[in-house]
Short mmCIF file of C-alpha atoms and ligand atoms in Angstrom, two decimals:
data_model
loop_
_atom_site.label_atom_id
_atom_site.label_comp_id
_atom_site.label_asym_id
_atom_site.label_seq_id
_atom_site.Cartn_x
_atom_site.Cartn_y
_atom_site.Cartn_z
CA MET A 1 0.00 0.00 0.00
CA SER A 2 2.92 2.28 0.50
CA ALA A 3 4.71 1.52 -2.78
CA PRO A 4 5.60 4.62 -4.80
CA ILE A 5 3.05 5.34 -7.49
CA ILE A 6 3.92 6.08 -11.09
CA SER A 7 0.43 6.34 -12.46
CA LEU A 8 -0.12 4.58 -15.75
CA LYS A 9 -2.28 7.58 -16.53
CA SER A 10 0.97 9.34 -17.25
CA LEU A 11 1.89 6.66 -19.76
CA SER A 12 -1.03 7.21 -22.10
CA SER A 13 -0.55 7.42 -25.83
CA THR A 14 -0.91 11.18 -25.73
CA THR A 15 2.19 11.46 -23.57
CA SER A 16 5.15 12.94 -25.42
CA ALA A 17 8.44 11.10 -25.62
CA GLY A 18 10.04 13.85 -23.53
CA GLN A 19 7.42 13.41 -20.79
CA LEU A 20 7.97 9.66 -20.75
CA LEU A 21 11.71 10.11 -20.41
CA THR A 22 11.20 12.58 -17.60
CA ILE A 23 9.04 10.02 -15.78
CA ALA A 24 11.69 7.34 -16.35
CA LYS A 25 14.42 9.49 -14.84
CA SER A 26 12.45 11.14 -12.08
CA GLY A 27 12.47 8.14 -9.75
CA GLY A 28 16.24 7.82 -9.77
CA CYS A 29 16.64 4.81 -12.02
CA ALA A 30 19.01 2.31 -10.34
CA SER A 31 21.92 2.27 -12.76
CA SER A 32 22.44 -1.48 -13.07
CA SER A 33 18.79 -2.39 -13.46
CA CYS A 34 17.67 0.39 -15.81
CA GLY A 35 16.37 -1.20 -19.00
CA SER A 36 15.90 -4.65 -17.49
CA SER A 37 13.33 -6.25 -15.25
CA SER A 38 13.72 -8.83 -12.53
CA THR A 39 12.64 -12.34 -13.37
CA PRO A 40 9.60 -13.48 -11.36
CA THR A 41 10.60 -16.23 -8.93
CA ASP A 42 8.36 -18.83 -10.62
CA THR A 43 9.73 -18.32 -14.17
CA ASP A 44 12.89 -19.60 -15.85
CA SER A 45 15.01 -16.60 -16.92
CA ALA A 46 15.42 -17.74 -20.57
CA ILE A 47 11.65 -18.14 -20.89
CA TRP A 48 11.08 -14.82 -19.15
CA GLU A 49 13.21 -13.06 -21.78
CA LYS A 50 10.91 -14.45 -24.46
CA ILE A 51 7.60 -13.63 -22.80
CA LYS A 52 8.19 -10.56 -20.67
CA ASP A 53 6.92 -8.15 -23.35
CA HIS A 54 4.22 -10.42 -24.77
CA PRO A 55 0.77 -9.57 -23.41
CA CYS A 56 -0.75 -12.92 -24.37
CA PHE A 57 2.06 -15.28 -23.42
CA SER A 58 2.55 -13.62 -20.01
CA GLU A 59 -0.30 -12.63 -17.73
CA GLU A 60 2.14 -10.32 -15.98
CA ALA A 61 3.07 -8.61 -19.27
CA HIS A 62 -0.52 -7.91 -20.18
CA HIS A 63 -0.63 -5.18 -17.54
CA TYR A 64 1.99 -3.24 -19.53
CA PHE A 65 2.17 -4.25 -23.18
CA ALA A 66 -0.16 -4.08 -26.14
CA ARG A 67 -0.72 -6.12 -29.27
CA MET A 68 -2.09 -5.29 -32.66
CA HIS A 69 -3.53 -7.60 -35.28
CA VAL A 70 -3.52 -7.02 -39.01
CA ALA A 71 -6.00 -8.91 -41.17
CA VAL A 72 -3.81 -9.67 -44.22
CA ALA A 73 -4.40 -13.38 -44.81
CA PRO A 74 -8.12 -13.98 -45.49
CA ALA A 75 -7.95 -17.35 -47.28
CA CYS A 76 -8.63 -20.44 -45.20
CA ASN A 77 -8.11 -24.15 -45.83
CA ILE A 78 -10.64 -25.58 -43.38
CA GLN A 79 -14.18 -24.89 -42.22
CA CYS A 80 -14.93 -24.64 -38.51
CA ASN A 81 -18.55 -24.91 -37.45
CA TYR A 82 -18.10 -21.82 -35.27
CA CYS A 83 -16.87 -19.58 -38.07
CA ASN A 84 -18.51 -17.53 -40.74
CA ARG A 85 -15.74 -15.83 -42.68
CA LYS A 86 -18.00 -13.01 -43.71
CA TYR A 87 -17.22 -11.93 -40.16
CA ASP A 88 -14.03 -12.11 -38.11
CA CYS A 89 -12.17 -15.33 -37.36
CA ALA A 90 -13.81 -16.83 -34.29
CA ASN A 91 -10.43 -18.21 -33.20
CA GLU A 92 -9.19 -14.81 -32.22
CA SER A 93 -12.05 -12.36 -32.42
CA ARG A 94 -15.56 -11.53 -31.51
CA PRO A 95 -17.56 -12.55 -34.55
CA GLY A 96 -19.97 -10.03 -35.94
CA VAL A 97 -17.68 -7.14 -36.67
CA VAL A 98 -16.12 -6.97 -40.11
CA SER A 99 -12.38 -6.31 -40.15
CA GLU A 100 -10.58 -4.03 -42.56
CA LYS A 101 -8.67 -6.44 -44.75
CA LEU A 102 -5.23 -5.13 -45.66
CA ALA A 103 -2.56 -5.69 -48.29
CA PRO A 104 0.98 -6.09 -46.86
CA ASP A 105 1.95 -2.48 -47.73
CA GLN A 106 -1.21 -1.16 -46.08
CA ALA A 107 -0.52 -3.30 -43.03
CA LEU A 108 2.98 -1.81 -42.78
CA ARG A 109 1.53 1.72 -42.83
CA LYS A 110 -0.91 0.81 -40.11
CA VAL A 111 1.75 -0.83 -37.92
CA ILE A 112 3.98 2.26 -38.21
CA ALA A 113 1.07 4.55 -37.33
CA VAL A 114 0.23 2.48 -34.25
CA ALA A 115 3.88 2.10 -33.18
CA ASN A 116 4.33 5.89 -33.37
CA GLU A 117 1.29 6.55 -31.17
CA VAL A 118 0.85 3.56 -28.83
CA PRO A 119 3.97 3.29 -26.68
CA GLN A 120 2.82 -0.01 -25.18
CA LEU A 121 2.91 -1.78 -28.56
CA SER A 122 5.17 -4.84 -28.46
CA VAL A 123 3.53 -7.52 -30.62
CA LEU A 124 2.20 -7.73 -34.17
CA GLY A 125 -0.04 -10.72 -34.80
CA ILE A 126 -1.81 -12.17 -37.81
CA ALA A 127 -4.86 -13.85 -36.34
CA GLY A 128 -7.58 -14.26 -38.91
CA PRO A 129 -9.93 -14.02 -40.56
CA GLY A 130 -8.37 -16.83 -42.60
CA ASP A 131 -5.24 -18.80 -41.91
CA ALA A 132 -1.80 -17.18 -41.69
CA CYS A 133 0.02 -20.34 -42.83
CA TYR A 134 -2.33 -21.18 -45.70
CA ASP A 135 -2.29 -17.58 -47.02
CA TRP A 136 1.45 -17.67 -46.45
CA ASN A 137 2.75 -15.27 -49.12
CA LYS A 138 0.77 -12.38 -47.63
CA THR A 139 1.83 -13.31 -44.10
CA ARG A 140 5.49 -13.46 -45.09
CA ALA A 141 5.37 -10.24 -47.14
CA THR A 142 3.82 -8.39 -44.19
CA PHE A 143 6.30 -9.67 -41.63
CA GLU A 144 9.30 -8.97 -43.89
CA ARG A 145 8.24 -5.37 -44.38
CA VAL A 146 7.50 -4.77 -40.70
CA ALA A 147 10.69 -6.47 -39.45
CA ARG A 148 12.75 -4.20 -41.73
CA GLU A 149 11.15 -1.04 -40.33
CA ILE A 150 10.61 -2.03 -36.67
CA PRO A 151 13.11 -4.78 -35.86
CA ASP A 152 12.22 -5.02 -32.17
CA ILE A 153 8.54 -5.79 -32.61
CA LYS A 154 7.59 -9.39 -31.79
CA LEU A 155 5.94 -11.26 -34.66
CA CYS A 156 3.22 -13.72 -33.89
CA ILE A 157 0.86 -15.91 -35.91
CA SER A 158 -2.29 -17.81 -35.18
CA THR A 159 -3.09 -20.86 -37.31
CA ASN A 160 -5.43 -23.84 -37.51
CA GLY A 161 -2.26 -25.94 -38.00
CA LEU A 162 -3.15 -27.72 -41.25
CA ALA A 163 -0.46 -25.96 -43.33
CA LEU A 164 1.83 -25.30 -40.36
CA PRO A 165 4.44 -28.08 -40.81
CA GLU A 166 5.47 -26.83 -44.26
CA HIS A 167 6.27 -23.35 -42.86
CA VAL A 168 7.92 -24.10 -39.53
CA ASP A 169 11.47 -23.71 -40.87
CA GLU A 170 10.61 -20.37 -42.45
CA LEU A 171 8.94 -19.22 -39.24
CA ALA A 172 12.16 -20.00 -37.38
CA GLU A 173 14.30 -18.23 -40.01
CA MET A 174 12.06 -15.17 -39.81
CA ASN A 175 12.49 -15.07 -36.04
CA ILE A 176 8.80 -15.61 -35.37
CA SER A 177 9.07 -16.51 -31.75
CA HIS A 178 5.43 -17.11 -30.76
CA VAL A 179 2.82 -19.23 -32.53
CA THR A 180 -0.76 -20.07 -31.62
CA ILE A 181 -2.43 -23.24 -32.94
CA THR A 182 -6.15 -23.77 -32.47
CA ILE A 183 -6.57 -27.40 -31.41
CA ASN A 184 -10.08 -28.45 -30.46
CA MET A 185 -9.64 -32.21 -30.49
CA VAL A 186 -7.17 -35.04 -30.54
CA ASP A 187 -9.79 -37.64 -31.51
CA PRO A 188 -11.04 -37.37 -35.11
CA ALA A 189 -14.43 -38.68 -33.98
CA VAL A 190 -14.79 -35.47 -31.96
CA GLY A 191 -13.18 -33.47 -34.75
CA GLU A 192 -15.76 -34.42 -37.35
CA LYS A 193 -18.42 -32.71 -35.23
CA ILE A 194 -16.43 -29.46 -35.43
CA TYR A 195 -14.91 -29.48 -38.93
CA PRO A 196 -17.11 -30.34 -41.92
CA TRP A 197 -14.19 -30.22 -44.36
CA VAL A 198 -10.51 -29.48 -44.86
CA PHE A 199 -8.61 -28.67 -48.05
CA TYR A 200 -5.25 -30.41 -48.11
CA GLY A 201 -2.85 -31.51 -50.88
CA HIS A 202 -5.13 -30.00 -53.56
CA ARG A 203 -8.07 -32.12 -52.35
CA ARG A 204 -11.09 -31.53 -50.21
CA TYR A 205 -11.69 -34.06 -47.43
CA THR A 206 -14.83 -34.42 -45.32
CA GLY A 207 -15.96 -36.34 -42.24
CA ILE A 208 -13.54 -38.35 -40.17
CA ASP A 209 -10.85 -38.29 -42.88
CA ALA A 210 -10.77 -34.50 -42.71
CA ALA A 211 -10.48 -34.47 -38.92
CA LYS A 212 -7.76 -37.15 -38.99
CA ILE A 213 -5.58 -35.16 -41.42
CA LEU A 214 -6.06 -31.97 -39.41
CA HIS A 215 -5.17 -33.74 -36.15
CA GLU A 216 -1.98 -35.27 -37.59
CA GLN A 217 -0.82 -31.97 -39.04
CA GLN A 218 -1.53 -30.12 -35.79
CA MET A 219 0.49 -32.58 -33.72
CA LEU A 220 3.36 -32.58 -36.22
CA GLY A 221 3.41 -28.78 -36.36
CA LEU A 222 3.44 -28.50 -32.58
CA GLU A 223 6.30 -30.98 -32.25
CA MET A 224 8.32 -29.15 -34.93
CA LEU A 225 7.83 -25.80 -33.21
CA SER A 226 8.86 -27.23 -29.84
CA GLU A 227 12.03 -28.76 -31.36
CA ARG A 228 12.99 -25.31 -32.63
CA GLY A 229 12.33 -23.53 -29.35
CA ILE A 230 9.38 -21.51 -30.70
CA LEU A 231 6.87 -20.89 -27.92
CA THR A 232 3.49 -22.31 -28.78
CA LYS A 233 0.14 -21.46 -27.32
CA ILE A 234 -2.80 -23.77 -27.93
CA ASN A 235 -6.22 -22.21 -28.28
CA SER A 236 -9.17 -24.53 -27.73
CA VAL A 237 -12.76 -23.50 -28.21
CA MET A 238 -14.88 -25.07 -25.46
CA ILE A 239 -18.07 -26.43 -27.03
CA PRO A 240 -20.41 -27.93 -24.40
CA GLY A 241 -21.50 -31.46 -25.25
CA VAL A 242 -19.03 -31.66 -28.14
CA ASN A 243 -15.49 -31.31 -26.80
CA ASP A 244 -15.73 -29.89 -23.27
CA GLN A 245 -14.73 -33.08 -21.44
CA HIS A 246 -12.41 -34.04 -24.31
CA LEU A 247 -10.30 -30.90 -23.72
CA ILE A 248 -8.77 -32.68 -20.72
CA GLU A 249 -7.24 -35.15 -23.19
CA VAL A 250 -6.23 -32.28 -25.50
CA ASN A 251 -4.43 -30.59 -22.61
CA LYS A 252 -2.50 -33.81 -21.93
CA TRP A 253 -1.47 -34.31 -25.56
CA VAL A 254 -0.28 -30.74 -26.10
CA ASN A 255 1.57 -30.72 -22.80
CA GLU A 256 3.45 -33.86 -23.83
CA ARG A 257 4.41 -32.19 -27.11
CA GLY A 258 5.88 -29.07 -25.54
CA ALA A 259 3.04 -26.52 -25.68
CA PHE A 260 3.87 -23.51 -23.55
CA LEU A 261 0.30 -22.40 -22.80
CA HIS A 262 -3.22 -23.74 -23.19
CA ASN A 263 -5.96 -21.18 -23.70
CA VAL A 264 -9.47 -22.60 -23.33
CA MET A 265 -11.95 -20.10 -24.76
CA PRO A 266 -15.75 -20.17 -24.66
CA LEU A 267 -17.61 -20.86 -27.90
CA ILE A 268 -19.34 -17.73 -29.19
CA SER A 269 -22.38 -18.82 -31.18
CA GLU A 270 -24.97 -16.12 -31.72
CA PRO A 271 -27.44 -17.15 -34.44
CA ALA A 272 -26.94 -13.72 -36.03
CA HIS A 273 -23.33 -14.60 -36.88
CA GLY A 274 -24.57 -17.21 -39.31
CA THR A 275 -22.25 -20.00 -38.19
CA ARG A 276 -23.33 -23.63 -38.29
CA PHE A 277 -23.20 -23.85 -34.50
CA GLY A 278 -25.08 -20.56 -34.16
CA LEU A 279 -27.81 -21.66 -36.56
CA THR A 280 -28.24 -25.10 -35.00
CA GLY A 281 -28.59 -23.81 -31.44
CA GLN A 282 -25.25 -25.05 -30.11
CA ARG A 283 -24.66 -23.04 -26.96
CA GLY A 284 -21.40 -21.78 -25.52
CA PRO A 285 -20.36 -22.39 -21.90
CA ASN A 286 -21.25 -19.93 -19.15
CA PRO A 287 -18.38 -18.36 -17.14
CA LEU A 288 -18.76 -20.84 -14.27
CA GLU A 289 -18.57 -23.84 -16.63
CA LEU A 290 -15.49 -22.36 -18.26
CA LYS A 291 -13.80 -21.76 -14.93
CA ALA A 292 -14.68 -25.26 -13.69
CA LEU A 293 -13.00 -26.80 -16.72
CA GLN A 294 -9.97 -24.52 -16.41
CA ASP A 295 -9.67 -25.52 -12.75
CA ARG A 296 -9.76 -29.20 -13.71
CA LEU A 297 -6.95 -28.59 -16.21
CA GLU A 298 -4.63 -27.10 -13.60
CA GLY A 299 -1.47 -29.18 -13.26
CA GLY A 300 -1.19 -30.01 -16.97
CA ALA A 301 -0.14 -27.57 -19.69
CA LYS A 302 0.00 -24.10 -18.13
CA LEU A 303 -3.28 -22.26 -18.64
CA MET A 304 -3.85 -18.84 -20.14
CA ARG A 305 -6.78 -17.23 -18.36
CA HIS A 306 -6.45 -13.64 -19.50
CA CYS A 307 -7.50 -14.03 -23.15
CA ARG A 308 -10.03 -11.45 -24.33
CA GLN A 309 -10.99 -13.12 -27.63
CA CYS A 310 -9.93 -10.02 -29.50
CA ARG A 311 -11.01 -8.81 -32.88
CA ALA A 312 -8.80 -9.67 -35.84
CA ASP A 313 -7.88 -5.99 -36.15
CA ALA A 314 -7.56 -5.20 -32.43
CA VAL A 315 -5.09 -2.54 -31.27
CA GLY A 316 -3.99 -1.72 -27.71
CA LEU A 317 -3.77 -3.27 -24.28
CA LEU A 318 -5.83 -6.46 -23.86
CA GLY A 319 -9.32 -5.52 -22.78
CA THR A 320 -9.24 -2.29 -24.77
CA ASP A 321 -9.50 -1.82 -28.49
CA ARG A 322 -8.24 1.31 -30.21
CA GLY A 323 -8.58 -0.16 -33.70
CA GLN A 324 -11.07 2.51 -34.77
CA GLU A 325 -8.41 5.21 -34.27
CA PHE A 326 -6.18 3.58 -36.88
CA THR A 327 -8.33 2.79 -39.89
CA LEU A 328 -6.51 3.32 -43.19
CA ASP A 329 -8.43 6.48 -44.07
CA GLN A 330 -6.93 8.18 -40.99
CA ILE A 331 -3.31 7.23 -41.76
CA PRO A 332 -1.11 9.40 -44.05
CA LEU A 333 0.15 7.68 -47.21
CA GLU A 334 3.75 8.53 -46.38
CA LEU A 335 4.73 7.83 -42.80
CA GLY A 336 8.12 7.23 -41.17
CA TYR A 337 8.65 5.19 -38.02
CA ASP A 338 9.52 7.11 -34.86
CA GLY A 339 10.23 4.72 -31.98
CA SER A 340 10.95 7.37 -29.34
CA LYS A 341 7.70 6.85 -27.37
CA ARG A 342 8.10 3.08 -27.34
CA TYR A 343 11.72 3.23 -26.17
CA ALA A 344 10.94 5.72 -23.42
CA TYR A 345 7.96 3.66 -22.28
CA ARG A 346 10.12 0.55 -22.02
CA GLU A 347 12.53 2.33 -19.73
CA VAL A 348 9.66 3.33 -17.47
CA VAL A 349 8.19 -0.16 -17.45
CA ALA A 350 11.53 -1.84 -16.71
CA ARG A 351 11.75 0.19 -13.53
CA ILE A 352 8.18 0.04 -12.25
CA ARG A 353 8.02 -3.64 -13.06
CA ASP A 354 10.86 -4.49 -10.69
CA ASP A 355 8.91 -2.65 -8.03
CA HIS A 356 5.73 -4.58 -8.94
CA ILE A 357 7.46 -7.96 -8.85
CA ALA A 358 8.90 -7.16 -5.41
CA ALA A 359 5.42 -6.14 -4.19
CA LYS A 360 3.95 -9.39 -5.55
CA ASP A 361 6.63 -11.52 -3.88
CA GLN A 362 5.97 -9.73 -0.61
CA ALA A 363 2.22 -10.34 -0.96
CA ILE A 364 2.74 -14.08 -1.51
CA THR A 365 5.05 -14.32 1.51
CA THR A 366 2.41 -12.55 3.58
CA LEU A 367 -0.34 -14.96 2.49
CA ALA A 368 1.79 -18.00 3.26
CA SER A 369 2.12 -16.78 6.86
CA VAL A 370 -1.65 -16.96 7.51
CA SER A 371 -2.67 -20.06 9.43
CA THR A 372 -6.43 -20.00 8.70
CA ARG A 373 -7.47 -21.54 5.39
CA GLY A 374 -9.88 -19.57 3.26
CA SER A 375 -10.32 -18.05 -0.15
CA LEU A 376 -11.38 -14.70 -1.52
CA GLN A 377 -12.73 -13.90 -4.98
CA VAL A 378 -11.70 -10.35 -5.79
CA ALA A 379 -12.75 -8.27 -8.83
CA VAL A 380 -10.41 -5.42 -9.74
CA ALA A 381 -10.99 -2.31 -11.85
CA THR A 382 -7.70 -1.53 -13.58
CA LYS A 383 -6.44 0.17 -16.68
CA GLY A 384 -2.97 -1.35 -16.56
CA GLY A 385 0.31 -1.21 -14.72
CA GLY A 386 -0.78 -3.87 -12.22
CA ARG A 387 -2.57 -1.25 -10.11
CA ILE A 388 -6.12 -0.59 -8.96
CA ASN A 389 -6.44 2.53 -11.04
CA GLU A 390 -9.89 2.57 -12.66
CA HIS A 391 -13.06 4.12 -11.27
CA PHE A 392 -15.91 1.68 -10.68
CA GLY A 393 -18.19 3.64 -12.97
CA HIS A 394 -15.74 3.67 -15.88
CA ALA A 395 -14.78 -0.02 -15.81
CA LYS A 396 -15.76 -2.03 -18.87
CA GLU A 397 -14.31 -5.17 -17.38
CA PHE A 398 -13.16 -6.43 -14.00
CA GLN A 399 -10.13 -8.66 -13.60
CA VAL A 400 -10.84 -11.51 -11.23
CA TYR A 401 -8.30 -12.86 -8.74
CA GLU A 402 -8.56 -15.77 -6.37
CA ALA A 403 -6.61 -15.44 -3.13
CA SER A 404 -5.76 -18.28 -0.80
CA GLN A 405 -2.91 -19.26 1.48
CA THR A 406 -1.09 -20.66 -1.55
CA GLY A 407 -1.06 -17.36 -3.43
CA ILE A 408 -2.97 -14.97 -5.66
CA LYS A 409 -4.13 -16.30 -8.99
CA PHE A 410 -5.57 -14.39 -11.94
CA VAL A 411 -8.63 -16.46 -12.89
CA GLY A 412 -10.31 -14.44 -15.59
CA HIS A 413 -12.21 -11.30 -16.37
CA ARG A 414 -15.85 -10.25 -16.45
CA LYS A 415 -16.95 -7.87 -19.16
CA VAL A 416 -19.59 -5.28 -18.20
CA GLU A 417 -21.31 -2.21 -19.54
CA ALA A 418 -19.80 0.85 -17.83
CA TYR A 419 -22.01 2.12 -15.00
CA CYS A 420 -21.25 5.80 -15.46
CA HIS A 421 -22.47 7.65 -18.54
CA GLY A 422 -21.64 11.36 -18.77
CA GLY A 423 -21.32 11.67 -15.00
CA TRP A 424 -24.55 9.79 -14.18
CA GLY A 425 -24.93 6.23 -12.97
CA GLU A 426 -27.19 3.93 -15.00
CA ASP A 427 -29.35 1.61 -12.87
CA ALA A 428 -29.78 -0.87 -15.72
CA ALA A 429 -26.02 -1.08 -16.16
CA LEU A 430 -25.57 -1.61 -12.43
CA SER A 431 -27.96 -4.58 -12.47
CA GLY A 432 -25.89 -6.08 -15.30
CA ILE A 433 -22.66 -5.47 -13.37
CA ILE A 434 -24.07 -7.10 -10.25
CA ALA A 435 -25.10 -10.15 -12.31
CA ALA A 436 -21.67 -10.30 -13.97
CA LEU A 437 -19.97 -10.20 -10.57
CA ALA A 438 -21.79 -13.28 -9.25
CA GLY A 439 -19.57 -15.17 -6.83
CA ILE A 440 -17.27 -12.20 -6.15
CA ASP A 441 -16.60 -11.30 -2.52
CA ILE A 442 -14.99 -7.88 -2.92
CA VAL A 443 -14.60 -5.29 -5.67
CA LEU A 444 -11.49 -3.09 -5.64
CA CYS A 445 -11.46 0.14 -7.58
CA ALA A 446 -9.85 3.59 -7.57
CA LYS A 447 -13.14 5.29 -6.69
CA VAL A 448 -16.68 4.11 -6.02
CA GLY A 449 -19.76 6.13 -5.12
CA ASP A 450 -22.04 5.45 -2.15
CA CYS A 451 -25.01 4.49 -4.32
CA PRO A 452 -23.41 1.61 -6.31
CA LYS A 453 -21.55 0.54 -3.17
CA LYS A 454 -24.84 0.20 -1.28
CA GLN A 455 -26.52 -1.76 -4.06
CA LEU A 456 -23.53 -4.06 -4.43
CA MET A 457 -23.58 -4.67 -0.68
CA GLU A 458 -27.28 -5.59 -0.87
CA ALA A 459 -26.27 -8.23 -3.42
CA GLY A 460 -23.62 -9.54 -1.04
CA ILE A 461 -20.65 -7.94 -2.81
CA ARG A 462 -18.46 -5.50 -0.93
CA ALA A 463 -16.78 -2.66 -2.83
CA THR A 464 -13.99 -0.40 -1.67
CA ASP A 465 -11.70 2.31 -2.97
CA ALA A 466 -9.52 2.14 0.14
CA PHE A 467 -6.72 0.58 -1.90
CA GLY A 468 -6.96 2.95 -4.87
CA TYR A 469 -3.71 3.07 -6.95
CA ASP A 470 -2.06 0.28 -4.91
CA TYR A 471 -0.61 -2.78 -6.58
CA ILE A 472 -3.34 -5.38 -7.03
CA GLU A 473 -1.55 -8.19 -5.19
CA ALA A 474 -0.49 -5.96 -2.29
CA ALA A 475 -4.10 -4.88 -1.77
CA ILE A 476 -5.44 -8.43 -2.01
CA SER A 477 -2.95 -9.78 0.50
CA ALA A 478 -3.85 -6.95 2.91
CA LEU A 479 -7.54 -7.85 2.51
CA TYR A 480 -6.80 -11.52 3.03
CA ILE A 481 -4.96 -10.80 6.26
CA THR A 482 -7.92 -8.72 7.43
CA GLU A 483 -10.26 -11.62 6.65
CA TYR A 484 -8.22 -14.58 7.77
CA GLY A 485 -5.16 -13.30 9.64
CA SER A 486 -4.61 -14.04 13.32
CA ASP A 487 -5.53 -10.49 14.31
CA SER A 488 -8.61 -10.76 12.11
CA SER A 489 -10.97 -7.82 12.29
CA GLU A 490 -13.95 -6.83 10.18
CA LEU A 491 -13.14 -5.41 6.77
CA THR A 492 -13.95 -1.76 6.71
CA ALA A 493 -14.88 -0.71 3.22
S1 LIG B 1 -9.47 -21.47 -39.10
FE1 LIG B 1 -10.27 -19.43 -38.56
S2 LIG B 1 -10.90 -18.53 -40.53
FE2 LIG B 1 -10.63 -20.73 -40.88
S3 LIG B 1 -12.69 -21.56 -40.61
FE3 LIG B 1 -11.64 -21.81 -38.65
S4 LIG B 1 -12.18 -19.96 -37.46
FE4 LIG B 1 -12.67 -19.56 -39.62
S1 LIG B 2 -7.39 -13.26 -28.62
FE1 LIG B 2 -6.38 -13.85 -26.69
S2 LIG B 2 -4.40 -14.64 -27.36
FE2 LIG B 2 -5.22 -13.48 -29.10
S3 LIG B 2 -4.44 -11.37 -28.88
FE3 LIG B 2 -6.38 -11.43 -27.80
S4 LIG B 2 -5.87 -11.92 -25.68
FE4 LIG B 2 -4.10 -12.46 -26.95
#
C-alpha cells in the first residue's frame, strides 16, 4: 500500500516522448537495473526473456504491453462450425464485426502509425480471418516489411495448424518466436463434429478423414515448433456437449508435445453470426462452466486465463480496443517510423516492473504466513500497470483474482457495460454489473460512489476504494490478512 506510485495515466498514448523520459528518470533509475526487469521467482530466466513483453504469453506482461492484429491473410483451408468468414475469425475475435482487410503495404503503414502513437505496442499478430500459414505469401510479405522497419517488434501468428508443418522452418528463419495453434480435439471422432471439411494436398476431405488429417498436421506442427524452441500457445474452443470433457485429453497431448500455454476459450455462437453452431442452437459455456473446466486442467499444460478473444484488427492493451483510431483512411500515405515513445515507455516499465514484482513476492510471503485456510474472490478495476487505477463507474471489465494461502491467482475477467455515462450512474447497467460479478466477494477500484456501493452490498458484494492506486496483489494480501489473519478484524470498506 505504500509503494511509490507512477500512475499509468501518465503513460497514455498522448504522452510525449520527452514526458515519458522525464518520468523514467524522475524516480532515480538504479543504474544497473535500468532497461531490465527482474525475473519473477516462478519463471525460468530464458523463458522470461521471451515472454516478458508479450501480453498474451505472459499474464504479468498484459498489464503493460499491447498487441495489434492485421487482417492480411483472409484465405482459409478448413471450415470450422463456429466460423462464418464473412465476419471475423472466431479463433481470435468476436464474430460479428467486419475487419478491414489489408494488403501487406497497407498493413505496414498501419503498424507504423500504431507504433508511433501507442507506446505499449510490443507484438504484431496475424490472427484471422483466414489462416496465416495457408495464405502464407501475404503473411510473409507483411512480416518482412514490418521487421525491416521495426526490428524489435515481436511477430506472432495464429493458425489452424493444417499448413503449419510446411512453414515451420521459415517461421524459425524469420524469427517468429510465438505461434498459436487452435486445437479443439485429438480424436477425429470429436473433430468431425467441429470441422465439416478441410482442403489439403489440392483435395477436399470431409468427415472423419478430414479431422484425422487436421489432427496429424496439428500434432506434427506443434512438435516441430517445440524442437525449434518456438513458444506455442494452444487455443481450444470449449463447445459444451461436443469437446468440453475431451479438452482434458487435448491438454495432456499438447503438454506432452511441448506446448507452452493452453488457452481454453468459450464458444461464441450467436445465431446472427450465421455460423453452423449458431444456426443449430449449439450453446457456448457460461463463465462458471469455463472456470470449472480450467480448474480441472490445472497441473497439466500451463493455462492462459487472460485471453479477451480479440477482434482480428484489435489494437492496444488487452481488454481495450483502439482499432477505430487507426483505420486506413486516418493514416497518411507517407509515414516514417519514430520509436521514441516506445523506447521511453520501455525504460519506465523496466523500472516500475521491478517494483511490482517485489510487491507481488511480498504479498505471496504474507499470504503464506496466515494459518487459517480460506479463499477470496476479488474483482479489480484496472487500466494497466498492475494497479487498482480505474473508477468503478468507468470499468468495462473487472479482472478476477482468487486469493488463498497458496497465493494470488488471476482467474479471468468479467466484461460489463460501464455504469457511469456522462457523470450519471445507470441503474440498468448496475444490475448487469451485479449479475456479472456473481460469486465475487470484494470489488477493488480507484473510486466508487455510495449508491453503487450500497446496491452491491445488498447483493452480497463488498466494494472499496480504500486501496486505490495500490498494486493489485499488495491490496489483495492486505484484505486476506484482514479476513483470515490471526488479528482478524472486520473489513472496513
Ligand atoms: S481457421 Fe479461422 S478462418 Fe478458418 S474456418 Fe476456422 S475460425 Fe474460420
Ligand atoms: S485473442 Fe487472446 S491470445 Fe489473441 S491477442 Fe487477444 S488476448 Fe491475446
